[in-house]
CSV table of C-alpha atoms and ligand atoms in Angstrom, one decimal:
chain,number,residue,atom,x,y,z
A,2,SER,CA,-72.5,-133.6,82.9
A,3,VAL,CA,-74.3,-134.7,79.6
A,4,MET,CA,-74.9,-138.2,79.0
A,5,ARG,CA,-75.0,-139.3,75.0
A,6,ILE,CA,-76.4,-142.1,73.6
A,7,ASP,CA,-76.1,-143.5,70.1
A,8,THR,CA,-77.6,-146.4,68.4
A,9,ILE,CA,-76.8,-148.1,65.5
A,10,SER,CA,-79.5,-150.5,64.0
A,11,ILE,CA,-81.7,-150.9,60.1
A,12,PHE,CA,-84.2,-150.1,62.1
A,13,PRO,CA,-83.0,-146.9,63.3
A,14,GLU,CA,-87.1,-145.2,63.5
A,15,TYR,CA,-87.4,-147.7,66.7
A,16,PHE,CA,-85.5,-144.9,68.7
A,17,ALA,CA,-88.1,-142.6,68.1
A,18,PRO,CA,-89.7,-142.9,71.8
A,19,LEU,CA,-87.0,-141.8,73.3
A,20,HIS,CA,-87.8,-138.6,71.8
A,21,LEU,CA,-91.0,-138.7,74.2
A,22,SER,CA,-92.1,-137.9,78.3
A,23,LEU,CA,-89.4,-138.8,80.5
A,24,ILE,CA,-86.6,-139.1,78.1
A,25,GLY,CA,-87.7,-136.7,76.1
A,26,LYS,CA,-87.9,-133.8,78.3
A,27,ALA,CA,-84.5,-135.1,79.9
A,28,ILE,CA,-83.4,-134.2,75.9
A,29,ASP,CA,-84.9,-130.8,76.2
A,30,HIS,CA,-83.3,-129.7,79.6
A,31,GLY,CA,-79.9,-130.4,77.9
A,32,LEU,CA,-79.3,-133.7,80.1
A,33,LEU,CA,-79.4,-135.8,77.7
A,34,GLU,CA,-78.2,-136.3,73.4
A,35,VAL,CA,-79.7,-139.5,71.8
A,36,SER,CA,-78.9,-140.0,68.1
A,37,SER,CA,-79.9,-142.9,66.3
A,38,HIS,CA,-77.9,-144.2,63.3
A,39,ASP,CA,-79.2,-146.0,60.2
A,40,LEU,CA,-76.3,-148.7,59.7
A,41,ARG,CA,-77.1,-148.9,55.0
A,42,GLU,CA,-75.9,-145.6,55.6
A,43,PHE,CA,-72.5,-147.4,55.8
A,44,THR,CA,-73.0,-149.4,52.7
A,45,HIS,CA,-71.8,-149.0,49.2
A,46,ASP,CA,-73.2,-151.4,47.0
A,47,ARG,CA,-76.3,-150.9,44.9
A,48,HIS,CA,-78.7,-152.9,47.2
A,49,ARG,CA,-77.0,-151.4,50.5
A,50,SER,CA,-76.8,-155.3,51.9
A,51,VAL,CA,-76.5,-155.8,55.4
A,52,ASP,CA,-76.3,-159.2,55.9
A,53,ASP,CA,-74.9,-162.8,53.9
A,54,THR,CA,-75.3,-166.3,54.1
A,55,PRO,CA,-73.4,-167.9,57.4
A,56,TYR,CA,-69.1,-169.5,57.2
A,57,GLY,CA,-70.1,-173.0,58.3
A,58,GLY,CA,-73.1,-172.9,56.3
A,59,GLY,CA,-76.6,-173.1,58.8
A,60,ALA,CA,-79.8,-171.5,58.7
A,61,GLY,CA,-80.7,-167.2,58.2
A,62,MET,CA,-78.2,-164.6,57.5
A,63,VAL,CA,-75.6,-163.2,59.5
A,64,MET,CA,-74.6,-159.7,59.4
A,65,LYS,CA,-71.7,-158.2,57.5
A,66,PRO,CA,-68.8,-156.6,59.6
A,67,GLU,CA,-67.9,-153.9,56.8
A,68,PRO,CA,-70.7,-151.9,57.5
A,69,TRP,CA,-70.4,-152.0,61.4
A,70,GLY,CA,-66.8,-151.3,61.1
A,71,GLU,CA,-67.7,-148.2,59.3
A,72,ALA,CA,-70.3,-147.1,61.2
A,73,LEU,CA,-68.9,-147.4,64.6
A,74,ASP,CA,-65.7,-145.5,63.4
A,75,SER,CA,-68.2,-142.7,62.5
A,76,ILE,CA,-68.9,-142.8,66.0
A,77,LEU,CA,-65.5,-142.6,67.5
A,78,GLU,CA,-64.1,-140.0,65.4
A,79,GLN,CA,-67.3,-137.4,66.3
A,80,LEU,CA,-65.7,-137.8,70.2
A,81,PRO,CA,-63.6,-134.7,71.5
A,82,SER,CA,-60.4,-136.0,71.7
A,83,PRO,CA,-58.7,-136.8,74.5
A,84,ARG,CA,-61.8,-139.3,75.1
A,85,ARG,CA,-62.6,-142.1,77.3
A,86,ARG,CA,-63.3,-145.5,75.6
A,87,PRO,CA,-67.0,-144.9,75.4
A,88,VAL,CA,-69.0,-148.3,76.6
A,89,LEU,CA,-70.5,-150.1,73.3
A,90,VAL,CA,-73.5,-152.6,74.2
A,91,VAL,CA,-74.5,-155.1,72.8
A,92,PRO,CA,-78.1,-156.9,73.4
A,93,THR,CA,-78.1,-160.5,72.5
A,94,PRO,CA,-79.4,-163.6,74.1
A,95,SER,CA,-76.1,-164.8,74.7
A,96,GLY,CA,-75.1,-162.2,76.4
A,97,ARG,CA,-74.2,-161.0,80.2
A,98,PRO,CA,-77.5,-160.8,82.6
A,99,PHE,CA,-78.8,-157.2,82.4
A,100,THR,CA,-79.8,-156.1,85.8
A,101,GLN,CA,-80.3,-153.1,87.3
A,102,HIS,CA,-76.9,-153.5,89.3
A,103,ALA,CA,-75.6,-153.5,85.5
A,104,ALA,CA,-78.2,-149.7,84.3
A,105,ALA,CA,-76.6,-148.5,87.8
A,106,GLU,CA,-72.7,-149.2,86.7
A,107,LEU,CA,-73.6,-147.7,83.0
A,108,ALA,CA,-75.7,-144.6,84.2
A,109,GLY,CA,-72.6,-143.5,84.9
A,110,ALA,CA,-70.9,-143.7,81.6
A,111,GLU,CA,-70.9,-140.0,79.9
A,112,HIS,CA,-71.3,-142.4,76.1
A,113,LEU,CA,-73.5,-145.1,75.6
A,114,VAL,CA,-73.1,-146.9,72.1
A,115,PHE,CA,-76.1,-149.0,71.9
A,116,ALA,CA,-75.1,-152.1,68.5
A,117,CYS,CA,-78.7,-153.6,67.5
A,118,GLY,CA,-78.0,-156.9,65.4
A,119,ARG,CA,-80.7,-158.6,63.6
A,120,TYR,CA,-80.6,-161.8,61.9
A,121,GLU,CA,-78.7,-164.2,63.2
A,122,GLY,CA,-76.8,-161.9,64.6
A,123,ILE,CA,-73.1,-160.0,63.7
A,124,ASP,CA,-70.1,-161.4,62.2
A,125,HIS,CA,-68.2,-162.0,65.2
A,126,ARG,CA,-65.1,-159.7,64.5
A,127,VAL,CA,-66.9,-156.7,64.9
A,128,LEU,CA,-67.2,-157.7,68.8
A,129,ASP,CA,-63.3,-158.8,68.9
A,130,TRP,CA,-62.7,-155.7,66.4
A,131,ALA,CA,-64.9,-153.1,68.9
A,132,ASP,CA,-63.2,-154.9,72.5
A,133,GLU,CA,-60.3,-152.8,71.9
A,134,HIS,CA,-61.5,-149.7,71.1
A,135,PHE,CA,-64.9,-149.5,73.6
A,136,GLU,CA,-65.8,-150.8,76.8
A,137,LEU,CA,-67.9,-154.3,75.8
A,138,HIS,CA,-70.7,-155.2,77.5
A,139,GLU,CA,-72.7,-158.3,75.2
A,140,LEU,CA,-75.8,-158.0,77.4
A,141,SER,CA,-79.0,-160.1,77.7
A,142,LEU,CA,-82.7,-159.1,79.0
A,143,GLY,CA,-83.9,-162.6,79.7
A,144,ASP,CA,-84.2,-165.8,78.4
A,145,TYR,CA,-86.4,-165.4,75.7
A,146,VAL,CA,-85.0,-164.3,71.7
A,147,LEU,CA,-86.6,-161.2,69.6
A,148,ASN,CA,-85.8,-160.6,66.3
A,149,GLY,CA,-83.6,-158.4,66.6
A,150,GLY,CA,-81.4,-155.9,69.5
A,151,GLU,CA,-83.4,-153.1,69.4
A,152,VAL,CA,-86.4,-153.7,71.5
A,153,ALA,CA,-84.0,-154.9,74.3
A,154,ALA,CA,-82.1,-151.4,73.8
A,155,LEU,CA,-84.7,-149.6,74.2
A,156,ALA,CA,-85.9,-150.8,77.3
A,157,MET,CA,-81.7,-150.9,78.7
A,158,ILE,CA,-81.8,-146.9,78.0
A,159,GLU,CA,-85.0,-146.6,80.0
A,160,ALA,CA,-83.4,-148.1,82.4
A,161,ILE,CA,-80.3,-147.0,82.6
A,162,VAL,CA,-81.2,-143.1,81.7
A,163,ARG,CA,-84.4,-142.6,84.8
A,164,LEU,CA,-81.2,-143.3,87.1
A,165,VAL,CA,-79.2,-140.3,85.8
A,166,PRO,CA,-79.7,-137.5,88.0
A,167,GLY,CA,-81.7,-134.7,86.9
A,168,VAL,CA,-83.5,-137.1,84.6
A,169,ILE,CA,-86.0,-138.7,86.8
A,170,GLY,CA,-88.4,-135.7,88.6
A,171,ASN,CA,-88.4,-136.6,92.1
A,172,PRO,CA,-85.7,-138.3,93.3
A,173,ASP,CA,-87.2,-140.3,96.0
A,174,SER,CA,-89.0,-142.8,94.5
A,175,LEU,CA,-85.9,-144.3,93.4
A,176,VAL,CA,-85.2,-145.0,96.6
A,177,GLU,CA,-88.1,-146.9,97.9
A,178,GLU,CA,-87.4,-149.4,94.6
A,179,SER,CA,-83.8,-149.7,95.9
A,180,TYR,CA,-85.5,-152.5,97.5
A,181,SER,CA,-87.2,-154.1,94.5
A,182,ALA,CA,-86.1,-156.9,92.6
A,183,SER,CA,-84.5,-154.9,89.9
A,184,THR,CA,-81.7,-154.8,92.9
A,185,ARG,CA,-81.7,-158.3,93.3
A,186,GLY,CA,-83.8,-157.4,97.2
A,187,MET,CA,-87.3,-158.3,97.2
A,188,LEU,CA,-90.7,-158.1,95.2
A,189,GLU,CA,-92.7,-155.0,95.5
A,190,TYR,CA,-95.4,-155.3,97.6
A,191,PRO,CA,-99.1,-153.9,96.5
A,192,VAL,CA,-99.8,-150.6,96.4
A,193,TYR,CA,-103.4,-148.8,96.6
A,194,THR,CA,-104.6,-145.3,96.4
A,195,LYS,CA,-108.4,-143.5,96.9
A,196,PRO,CA,-111.1,-144.8,97.0
A,197,SER,CA,-110.8,-146.2,100.1
A,198,GLN,CA,-113.7,-148.8,98.7
A,199,TRP,CA,-113.7,-149.6,95.0
A,200,ARG,CA,-116.0,-152.3,92.6
A,201,GLY,CA,-117.2,-153.5,96.5
A,202,LEU,CA,-113.0,-153.8,97.3
A,203,GLU,CA,-111.8,-152.4,100.6
A,204,VAL,CA,-107.8,-150.8,101.0
A,205,PRO,CA,-106.3,-152.9,103.5
A,206,GLY,CA,-107.1,-151.8,106.8
A,207,VAL,CA,-103.5,-151.0,108.3
A,208,LEU,CA,-102.5,-148.6,105.8
A,209,LEU,CA,-106.0,-146.4,107.0
A,210,SER,CA,-104.6,-146.9,110.2
A,211,GLY,CA,-102.3,-144.3,110.5
A,212,ASP,CA,-99.5,-146.4,112.5
A,213,HIS,CA,-96.4,-146.1,110.1
A,214,GLY,CA,-95.0,-149.2,112.1
A,215,ALA,CA,-97.5,-151.5,111.2
A,216,VAL,CA,-97.7,-150.4,107.9
A,217,ASP,CA,-94.0,-150.8,107.3
A,218,ALA,CA,-94.5,-154.2,109.1
A,219,TRP,CA,-97.0,-154.8,106.7
A,220,ARG,CA,-95.3,-154.0,103.4
A,221,ALA,CA,-91.8,-156.0,104.2
A,222,LEU,CA,-94.1,-159.1,104.9
A,223,ARG,CA,-95.9,-158.5,101.9
A,224,SER,CA,-92.6,-158.0,99.4
A,225,ARG,CA,-90.9,-161.4,101.4
A,226,GLU,CA,-94.4,-163.6,100.9
A,227,ILE,CA,-94.6,-162.1,97.2
A,228,THR,CA,-91.2,-162.9,96.7
A,229,ALA,CA,-91.1,-166.8,97.8
A,230,ALA,CA,-93.9,-167.6,96.2
A,231,ARG,CA,-92.3,-165.8,92.9
A,232,ARG,CA,-88.4,-165.3,93.0
A,233,PRO,CA,-87.3,-167.6,95.8
A,234,ASP,CA,-84.0,-167.0,94.1
A,235,LEU,CA,-84.4,-163.4,95.1
A,236,LEU,CA,-84.3,-164.3,98.9
A,237,ASP,CA,-80.8,-164.8,100.2
A,238,GLN,CA,-79.8,-162.0,98.5
A,239,GLU,CA,-81.2,-159.4,100.8
A,240,SER,CA,-79.0,-157.0,100.3
A,241,PRO,CA,-79.9,-154.6,97.5
A,242,ASP,CA,-76.2,-154.3,96.6
A,243,ARG,CA,-74.5,-157.6,97.5
A,244,PRO,CA,-72.1,-158.5,95.1
B,8,JAH,N1,-82.1,-161.1,75.6
B,8,JAH,C1,-82.9,-160.3,75.2
B,8,JAH,C2,-83.0,-160.0,73.4
B,8,JAH,C3,-81.9,-159.0,72.7
B,8,JAH,C4,-81.4,-159.4,71.7
B,8,JAH,C5,-82.0,-160.0,70.8
B,8,JAH,C6,-81.6,-160.3,69.5
B,8,JAH,C7,-82.3,-161.2,68.6
B,8,JAH,C8,-82.0,-161.3,67.0
B,8,JAH,C9,-80.6,-160.9,66.7
B,8,JAH,C10,-80.2,-159.8,67.8
B,8,JAH,C11,-80.0,-159.4,68.6
B,8,JAH,N2,-82.8,-161.2,71.3
B,8,JAH,C12,-82.6,-161.2,72.8
């Protein structure tokens, strides 16, 4: 099944990298369709304005509702009918945390739309209206503020698309990760490869022993040590899909 992703932004060129590497291959193999839309194409004034001063005062500018309404209408109009509600993701610092769990849920969607805001954000009526026509998800990557939603959308798209069957070459590489922090599991143990000696540094002997039980034990211990040190909050959620 083909997954379709539409992005809407005043900087559509931010999404050009999606056509490279893995994601590029998925698109070439017909597993994925990505279209980036320029919000300014949905303005009609001479200055193609997308923002204005905030009601209630305050610094900065707010994104006007009309261009967003027309951009979202345009996406809905292009859907085959009868259609299921597409998912609308709005990256925002005030969103629910975007986690590996959320990525896995969104990887099951047929159609994802990313609305990337700039300035101080988008007129809230756009979200209120969108909530009636889309499955709306306001999502945050973490507790930091960017200049806009584009970089966050790129990260979310990568996290989601790599979970779509057929996109990643070797599906096994996902199993091992299923116990990493990304699924509220444990942090990943250190990895090594040849040469066994590099700049005077050795590889832990157990990994060269061929004793797979000992290797697994060593890895589990290192995961626990690293998790305790860096992400104690993850320690009591050991099962990866604990609600
Ligand atoms: N949590 C990551 C994140 C997501 C979105 C934004 C953002 C900033 C300004 C305008 C619109 C979105 N900032 C940070």
